[in-house]
mmCIF file of C-alpha atoms in Angstrom:
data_model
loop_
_atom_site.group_PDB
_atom_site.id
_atom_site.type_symbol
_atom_site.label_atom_id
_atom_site.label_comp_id
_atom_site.label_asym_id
_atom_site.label_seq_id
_atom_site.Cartn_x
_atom_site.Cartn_y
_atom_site.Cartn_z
ATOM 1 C CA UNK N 1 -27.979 -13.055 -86.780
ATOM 2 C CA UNK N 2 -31.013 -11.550 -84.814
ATOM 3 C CA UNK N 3 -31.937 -8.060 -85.212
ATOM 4 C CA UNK N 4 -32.276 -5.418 -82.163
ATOM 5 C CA UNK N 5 -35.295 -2.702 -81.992
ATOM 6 C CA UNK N 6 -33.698 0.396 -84.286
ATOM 7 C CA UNK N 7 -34.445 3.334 -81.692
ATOM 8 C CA UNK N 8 -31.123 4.503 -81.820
ATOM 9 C CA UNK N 9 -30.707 5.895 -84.813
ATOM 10 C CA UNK N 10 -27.316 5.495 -86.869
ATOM 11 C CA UNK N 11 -25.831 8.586 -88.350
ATOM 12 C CA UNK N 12 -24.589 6.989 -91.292
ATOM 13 C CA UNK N 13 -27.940 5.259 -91.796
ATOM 14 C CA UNK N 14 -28.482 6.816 -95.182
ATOM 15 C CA UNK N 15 -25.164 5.876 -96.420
ATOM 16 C CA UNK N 16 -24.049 2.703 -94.638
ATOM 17 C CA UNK N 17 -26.944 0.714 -94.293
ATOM 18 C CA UNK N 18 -29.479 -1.587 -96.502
ATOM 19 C CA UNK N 19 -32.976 -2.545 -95.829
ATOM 20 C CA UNK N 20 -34.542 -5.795 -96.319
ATOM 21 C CA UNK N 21 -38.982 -6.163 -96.349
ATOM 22 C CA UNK N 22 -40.079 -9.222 -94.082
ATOM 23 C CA UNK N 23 -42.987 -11.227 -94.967
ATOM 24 C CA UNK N 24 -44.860 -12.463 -92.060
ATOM 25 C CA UNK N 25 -43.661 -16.196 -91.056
ATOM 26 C CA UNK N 26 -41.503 -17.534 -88.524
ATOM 27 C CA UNK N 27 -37.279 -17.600 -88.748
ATOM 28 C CA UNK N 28 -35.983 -20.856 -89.777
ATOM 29 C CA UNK N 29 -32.425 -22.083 -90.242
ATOM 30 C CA UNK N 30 -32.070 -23.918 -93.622
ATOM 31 C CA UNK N 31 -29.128 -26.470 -94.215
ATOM 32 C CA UNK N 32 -29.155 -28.427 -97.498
ATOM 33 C CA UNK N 33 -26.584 -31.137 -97.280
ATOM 34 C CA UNK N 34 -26.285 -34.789 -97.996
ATOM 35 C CA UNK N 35 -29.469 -35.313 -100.071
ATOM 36 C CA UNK N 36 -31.645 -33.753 -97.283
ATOM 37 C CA UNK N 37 -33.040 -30.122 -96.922
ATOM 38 C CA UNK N 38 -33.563 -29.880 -92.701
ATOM 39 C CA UNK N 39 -34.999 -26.577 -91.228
ATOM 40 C CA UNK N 40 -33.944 -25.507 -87.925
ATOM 41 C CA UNK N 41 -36.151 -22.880 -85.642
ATOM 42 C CA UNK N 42 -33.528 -20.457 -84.064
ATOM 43 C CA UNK N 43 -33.494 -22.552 -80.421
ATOM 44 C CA UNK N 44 -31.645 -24.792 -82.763
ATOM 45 C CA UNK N 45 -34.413 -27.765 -83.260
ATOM 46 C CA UNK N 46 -35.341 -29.426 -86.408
ATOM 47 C CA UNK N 47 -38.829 -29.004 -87.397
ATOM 48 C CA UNK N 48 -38.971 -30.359 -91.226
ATOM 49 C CA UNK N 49 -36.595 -32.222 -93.159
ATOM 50 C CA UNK N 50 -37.633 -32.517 -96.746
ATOM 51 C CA UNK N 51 -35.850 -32.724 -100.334
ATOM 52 C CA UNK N 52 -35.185 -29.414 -102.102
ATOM 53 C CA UNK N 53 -33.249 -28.293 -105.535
ATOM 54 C CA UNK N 54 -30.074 -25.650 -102.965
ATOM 55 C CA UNK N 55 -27.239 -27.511 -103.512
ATOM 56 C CA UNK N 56 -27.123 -30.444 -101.530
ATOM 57 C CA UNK N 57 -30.773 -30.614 -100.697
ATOM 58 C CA UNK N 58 -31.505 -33.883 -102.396
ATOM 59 C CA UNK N 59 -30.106 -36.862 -103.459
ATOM 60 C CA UNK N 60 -30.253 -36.486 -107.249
ATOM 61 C CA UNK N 61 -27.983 -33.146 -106.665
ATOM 62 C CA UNK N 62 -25.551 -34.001 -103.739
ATOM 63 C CA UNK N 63 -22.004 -34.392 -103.379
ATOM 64 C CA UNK N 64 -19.559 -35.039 -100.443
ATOM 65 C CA UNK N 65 -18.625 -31.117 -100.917
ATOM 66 C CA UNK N 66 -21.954 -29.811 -101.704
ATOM 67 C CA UNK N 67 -23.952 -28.505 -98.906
ATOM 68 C CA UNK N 68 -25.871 -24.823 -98.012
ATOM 69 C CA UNK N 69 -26.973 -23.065 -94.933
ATOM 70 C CA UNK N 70 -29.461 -20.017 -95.231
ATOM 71 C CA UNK N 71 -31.287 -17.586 -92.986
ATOM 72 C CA UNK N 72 -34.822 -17.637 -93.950
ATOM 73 C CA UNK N 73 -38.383 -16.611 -93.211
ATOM 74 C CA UNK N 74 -40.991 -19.433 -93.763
ATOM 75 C CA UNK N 75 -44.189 -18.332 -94.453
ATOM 76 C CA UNK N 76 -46.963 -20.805 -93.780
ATOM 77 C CA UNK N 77 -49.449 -19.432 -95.922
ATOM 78 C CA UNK N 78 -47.170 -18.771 -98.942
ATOM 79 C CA UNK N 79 -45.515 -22.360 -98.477
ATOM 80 C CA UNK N 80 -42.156 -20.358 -99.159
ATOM 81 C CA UNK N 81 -39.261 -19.817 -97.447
ATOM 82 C CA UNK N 82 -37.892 -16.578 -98.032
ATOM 83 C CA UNK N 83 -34.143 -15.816 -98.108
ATOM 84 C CA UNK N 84 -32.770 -13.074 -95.916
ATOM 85 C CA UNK N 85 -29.306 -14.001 -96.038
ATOM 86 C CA UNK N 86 -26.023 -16.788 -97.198
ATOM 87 C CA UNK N 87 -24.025 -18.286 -94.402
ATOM 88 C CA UNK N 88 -22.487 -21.427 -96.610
ATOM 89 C CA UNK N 89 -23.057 -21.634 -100.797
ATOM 90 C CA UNK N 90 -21.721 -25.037 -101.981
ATOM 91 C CA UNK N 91 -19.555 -25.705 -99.230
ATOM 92 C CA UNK N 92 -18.419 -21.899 -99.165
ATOM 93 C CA UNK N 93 -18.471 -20.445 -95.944
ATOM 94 C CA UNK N 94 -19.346 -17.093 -95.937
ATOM 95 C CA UNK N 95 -19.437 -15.696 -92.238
ATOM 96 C CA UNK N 96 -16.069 -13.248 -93.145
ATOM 97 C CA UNK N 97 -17.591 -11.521 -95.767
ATOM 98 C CA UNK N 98 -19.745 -8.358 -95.017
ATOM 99 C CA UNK N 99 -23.631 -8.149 -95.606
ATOM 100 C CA UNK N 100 -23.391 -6.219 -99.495
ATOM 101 C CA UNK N 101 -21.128 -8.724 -100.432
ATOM 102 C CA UNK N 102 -23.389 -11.354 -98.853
ATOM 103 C CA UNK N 103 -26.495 -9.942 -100.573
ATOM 104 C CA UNK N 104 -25.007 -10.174 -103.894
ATOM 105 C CA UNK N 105 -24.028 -13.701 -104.070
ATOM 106 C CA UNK N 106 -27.251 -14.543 -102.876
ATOM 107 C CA UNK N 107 -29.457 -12.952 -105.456
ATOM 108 C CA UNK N 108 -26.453 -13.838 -107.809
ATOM 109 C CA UNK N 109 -27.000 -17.666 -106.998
ATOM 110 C CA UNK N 110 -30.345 -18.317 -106.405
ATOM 111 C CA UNK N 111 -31.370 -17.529 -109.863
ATOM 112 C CA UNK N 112 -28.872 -20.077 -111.285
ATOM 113 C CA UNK N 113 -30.745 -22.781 -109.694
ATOM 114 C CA UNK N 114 -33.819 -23.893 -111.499
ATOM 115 C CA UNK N 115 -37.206 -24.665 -110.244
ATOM 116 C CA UNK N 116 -36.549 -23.185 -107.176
ATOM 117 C CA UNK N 117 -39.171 -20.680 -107.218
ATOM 118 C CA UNK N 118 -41.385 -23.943 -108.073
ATOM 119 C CA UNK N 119 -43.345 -26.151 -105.975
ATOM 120 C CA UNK N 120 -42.350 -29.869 -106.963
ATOM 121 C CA UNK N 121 -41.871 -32.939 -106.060
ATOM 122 C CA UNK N 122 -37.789 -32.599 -105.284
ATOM 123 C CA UNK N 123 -38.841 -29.225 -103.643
ATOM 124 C CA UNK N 124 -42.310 -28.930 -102.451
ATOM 125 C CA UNK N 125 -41.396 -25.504 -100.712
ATOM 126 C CA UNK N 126 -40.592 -22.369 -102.926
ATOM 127 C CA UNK N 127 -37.405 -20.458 -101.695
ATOM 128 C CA UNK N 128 -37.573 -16.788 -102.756
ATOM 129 C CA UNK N 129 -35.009 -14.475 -102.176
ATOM 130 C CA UNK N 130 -36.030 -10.908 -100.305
ATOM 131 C CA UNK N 131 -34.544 -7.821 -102.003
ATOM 132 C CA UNK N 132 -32.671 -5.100 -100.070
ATOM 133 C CA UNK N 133 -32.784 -1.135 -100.580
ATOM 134 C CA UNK N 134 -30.533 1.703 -100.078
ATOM 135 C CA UNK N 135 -32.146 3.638 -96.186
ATOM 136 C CA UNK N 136 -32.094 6.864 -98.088
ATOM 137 C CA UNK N 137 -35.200 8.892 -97.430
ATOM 138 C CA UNK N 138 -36.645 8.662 -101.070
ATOM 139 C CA UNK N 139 -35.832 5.291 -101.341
ATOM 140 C CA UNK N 140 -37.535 4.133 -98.032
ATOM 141 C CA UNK N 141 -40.357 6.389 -99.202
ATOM 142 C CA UNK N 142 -40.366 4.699 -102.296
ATOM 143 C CA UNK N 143 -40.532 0.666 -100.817
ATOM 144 C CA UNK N 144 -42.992 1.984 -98.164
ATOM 145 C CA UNK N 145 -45.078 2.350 -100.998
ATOM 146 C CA UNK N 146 -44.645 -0.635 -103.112
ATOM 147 C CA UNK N 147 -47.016 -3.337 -103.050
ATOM 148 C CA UNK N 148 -45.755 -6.994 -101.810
ATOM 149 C CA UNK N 149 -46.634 -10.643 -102.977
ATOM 150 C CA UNK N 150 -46.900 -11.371 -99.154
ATOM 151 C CA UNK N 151 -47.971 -9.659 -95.939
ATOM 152 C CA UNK N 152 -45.364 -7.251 -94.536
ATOM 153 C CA UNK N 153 -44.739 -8.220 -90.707
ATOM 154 C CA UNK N 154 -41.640 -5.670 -90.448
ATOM 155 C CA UNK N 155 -38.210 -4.274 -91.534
ATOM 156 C CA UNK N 156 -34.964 -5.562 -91.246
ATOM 157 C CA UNK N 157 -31.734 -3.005 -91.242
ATOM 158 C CA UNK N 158 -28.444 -3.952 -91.887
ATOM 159 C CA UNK N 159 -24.803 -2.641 -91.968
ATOM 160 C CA UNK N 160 -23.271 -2.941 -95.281
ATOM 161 C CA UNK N 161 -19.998 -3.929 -93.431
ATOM 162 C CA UNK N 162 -21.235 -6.357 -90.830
ATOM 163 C CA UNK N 163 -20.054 -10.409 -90.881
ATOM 164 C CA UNK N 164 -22.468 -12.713 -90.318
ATOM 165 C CA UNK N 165 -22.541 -13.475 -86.348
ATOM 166 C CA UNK N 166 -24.720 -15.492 -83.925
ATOM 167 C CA UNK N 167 -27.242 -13.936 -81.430
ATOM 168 C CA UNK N 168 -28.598 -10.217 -81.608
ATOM 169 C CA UNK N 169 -26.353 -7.531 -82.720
ATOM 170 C CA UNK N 170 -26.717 -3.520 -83.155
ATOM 171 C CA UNK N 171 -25.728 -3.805 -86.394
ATOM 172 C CA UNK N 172 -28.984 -5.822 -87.495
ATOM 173 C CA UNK N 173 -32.242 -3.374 -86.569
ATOM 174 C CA UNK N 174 -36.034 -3.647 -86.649
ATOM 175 C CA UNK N 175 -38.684 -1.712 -86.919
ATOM 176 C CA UNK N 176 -42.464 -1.955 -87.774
ATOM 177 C CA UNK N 177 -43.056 0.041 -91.248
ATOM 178 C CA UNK N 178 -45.884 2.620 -89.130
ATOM 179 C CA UNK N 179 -42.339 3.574 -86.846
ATOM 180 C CA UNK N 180 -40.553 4.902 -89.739
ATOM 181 C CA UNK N 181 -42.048 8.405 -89.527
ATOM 182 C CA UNK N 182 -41.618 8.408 -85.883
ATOM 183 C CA UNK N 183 -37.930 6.987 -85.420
ATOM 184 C CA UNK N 184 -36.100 7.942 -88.349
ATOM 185 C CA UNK N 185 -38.363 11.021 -88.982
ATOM 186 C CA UNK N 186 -38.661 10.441 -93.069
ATOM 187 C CA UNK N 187 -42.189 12.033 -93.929
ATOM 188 C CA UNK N 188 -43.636 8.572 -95.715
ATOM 189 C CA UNK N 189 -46.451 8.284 -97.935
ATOM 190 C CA UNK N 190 -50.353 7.504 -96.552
ATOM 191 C CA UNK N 191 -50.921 3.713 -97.312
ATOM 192 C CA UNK N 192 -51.430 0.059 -95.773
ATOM 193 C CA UNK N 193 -48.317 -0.451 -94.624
ATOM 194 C CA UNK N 194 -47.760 3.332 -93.251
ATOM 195 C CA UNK N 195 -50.867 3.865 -91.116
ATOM 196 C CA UNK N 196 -50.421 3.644 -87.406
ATOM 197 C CA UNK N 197 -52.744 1.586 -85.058
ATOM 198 C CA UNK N 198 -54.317 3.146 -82.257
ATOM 199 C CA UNK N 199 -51.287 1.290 -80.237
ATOM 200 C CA UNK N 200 -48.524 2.239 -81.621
ATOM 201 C CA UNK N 201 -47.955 5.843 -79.429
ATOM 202 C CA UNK N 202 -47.793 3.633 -76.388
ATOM 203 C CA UNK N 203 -45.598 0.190 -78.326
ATOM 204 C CA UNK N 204 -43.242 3.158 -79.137
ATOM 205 C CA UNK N 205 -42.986 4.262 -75.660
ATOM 206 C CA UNK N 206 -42.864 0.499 -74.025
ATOM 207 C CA UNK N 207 -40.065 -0.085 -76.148
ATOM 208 C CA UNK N 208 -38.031 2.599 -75.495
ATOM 209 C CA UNK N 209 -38.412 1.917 -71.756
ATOM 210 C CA UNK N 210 -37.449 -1.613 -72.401
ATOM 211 C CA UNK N 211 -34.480 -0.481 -74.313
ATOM 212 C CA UNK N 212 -33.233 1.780 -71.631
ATOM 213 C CA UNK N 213 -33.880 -0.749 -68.517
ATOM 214 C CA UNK N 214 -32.294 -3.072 -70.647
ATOM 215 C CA UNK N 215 -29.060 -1.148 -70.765
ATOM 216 C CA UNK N 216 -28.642 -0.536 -67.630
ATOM 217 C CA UNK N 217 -28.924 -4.159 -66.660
ATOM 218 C CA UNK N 218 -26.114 -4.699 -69.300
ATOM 219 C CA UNK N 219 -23.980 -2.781 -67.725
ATOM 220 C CA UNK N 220 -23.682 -4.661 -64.629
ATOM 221 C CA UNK N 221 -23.446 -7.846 -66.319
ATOM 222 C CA UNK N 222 -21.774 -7.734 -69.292
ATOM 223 C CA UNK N 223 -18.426 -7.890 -68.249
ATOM 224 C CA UNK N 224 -19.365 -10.836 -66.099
ATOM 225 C CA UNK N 225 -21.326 -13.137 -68.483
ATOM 226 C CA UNK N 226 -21.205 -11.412 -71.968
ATOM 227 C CA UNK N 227 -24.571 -11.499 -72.335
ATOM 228 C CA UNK N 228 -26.302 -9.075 -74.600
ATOM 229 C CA UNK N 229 -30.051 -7.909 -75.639
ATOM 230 C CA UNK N 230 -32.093 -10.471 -77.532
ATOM 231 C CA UNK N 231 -35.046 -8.044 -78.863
ATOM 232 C CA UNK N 232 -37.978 -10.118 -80.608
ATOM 233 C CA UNK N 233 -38.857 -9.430 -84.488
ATOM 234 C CA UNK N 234 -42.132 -9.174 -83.776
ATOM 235 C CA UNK N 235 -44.518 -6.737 -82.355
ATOM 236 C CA UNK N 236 -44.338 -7.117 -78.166
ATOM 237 C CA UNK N 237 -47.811 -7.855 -76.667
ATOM 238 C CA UNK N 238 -48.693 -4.633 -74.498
ATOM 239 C CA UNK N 239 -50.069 -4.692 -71.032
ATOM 240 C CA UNK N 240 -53.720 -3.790 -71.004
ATOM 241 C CA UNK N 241 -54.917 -0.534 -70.633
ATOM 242 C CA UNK N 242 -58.300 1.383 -71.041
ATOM 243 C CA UNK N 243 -56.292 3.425 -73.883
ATOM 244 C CA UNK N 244 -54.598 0.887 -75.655
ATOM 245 C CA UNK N 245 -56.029 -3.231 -75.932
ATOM 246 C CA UNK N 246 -53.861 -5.830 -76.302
ATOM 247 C CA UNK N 247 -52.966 -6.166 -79.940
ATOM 248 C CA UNK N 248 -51.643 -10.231 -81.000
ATOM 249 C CA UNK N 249 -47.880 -9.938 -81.585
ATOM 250 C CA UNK N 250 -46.612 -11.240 -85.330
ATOM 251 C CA UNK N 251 -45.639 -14.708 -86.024
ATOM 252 C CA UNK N 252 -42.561 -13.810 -86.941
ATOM 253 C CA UNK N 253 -39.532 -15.006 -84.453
ATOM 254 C CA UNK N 254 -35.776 -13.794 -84.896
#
């Protein structure tokens, strides 16, 4: 479920929609099942496999039945992989059921299963799950300035209503934290995560552009070969210019 750049504001954004901190790290599909934990990137290859204490993610704690599938960032540095969301709990599907509800099992559940905010030897990576906030003003005012156990790459929105689906959808948006002020027009507090790089007038403006070229491709060719925007989590690398250097995009991928 890959996000989309959040330059089209929703009206109901206030009401209707969560928002979830990223760490910076790189998206990684994580399926627990059989006695083996196996992370996926999101091109669908397996880059680990290792033991871990989600149900079905080692052989001391597996059953025919038991097996889980999560949407996480991994962060490198941190050794953790963070949860963003629940696709399967136990053998529970949960693709039908819409983000909130998601959300809540999640943080329900991952605090029933010991040691797995540990590193050990049955689960040498930590998995953490990230908290979501109402999109109010005050409250996005409020986690813009909170401090984080890890380095903030971005911000993921979500629909309360949405099911889980495959590939990049409206209903999942990104934005830096420095864009807030500029997109959504919420006066946020001066700090670290708030203050704009010298870039960020033009990334605005590239985006945009990319956005509306974008659309207009989609037009002619959606109804031919469904396809539909894949926007990067990450900040795009900009074309050089005397104004604005190149600035290194994030590590994180969607």
């Amino acid at each position: 479920m890959l996000s989309e750049w959040l330059i089209d504001v929703p009206s109901d954004l206030g009401q209707e929609w969560i928002v979830v901190v990223c760490p910076v790290g790189k998206r990684a599909l994580i399926v627990a099942s059989r006695g083996s934990t196996s992370a996926y990137t999101k091109s669908g290859y397996c880059v680990n496999r290792f033991p871990s204490l989600l149900p079905g993610g080692n052989r001391q704690n597996s059953t025919a039945k038991d097996y889980t599938i999560l949407d996480c960032i991994y962060s490198e540095v941190n050794q953790t992989y963070y949860v963003l969301d629940v696709m399967c709990w136990r053998g529970h599907p949960f693709y039908d059921c819409q983000t909130d509800f998601r959300f809540y099992w999640m943080h329900s559940k991952l605090p029933e299963e010991e040691g797995l905010k540990e590193k050990t030897k049955l689960n040498p990576f930590k998995f953490v799950g990230l908290k979501n906030f109402p999109c109010t003003p005050e409250s996005l005012c409020d986690v813009l300035s909170m401090d984080f156990p890890f380095e903030v790459d971005g911000l993921l929105f979500y629909h309360k209503q949405t099911h889980y689906s495959p590939g990049s959808t409206p209903l999942v948006g990104w934005l830096r934290p420095y864009m807030v002020s500029d997109v959504l027009g919420v006066a946020v507090p001066a700090g670290p995560l708030t203050t704009k790089p010298e870039y960020a007038g033009h990334q605005l403006q590239q985006i945009m552009e990319h956005k509306k070229s974008q659309k207009e491709k989609l037009t002619h060719k959606a109804s031919e070969s469904g396809h539909y925007e894949l926007e990067h989590l990450s900040t795009p690398k900009l074309k050089s210019s005397p104004h604005s250097p190149d600035q290194p995009g994030s590590l994180m991928e969607n």
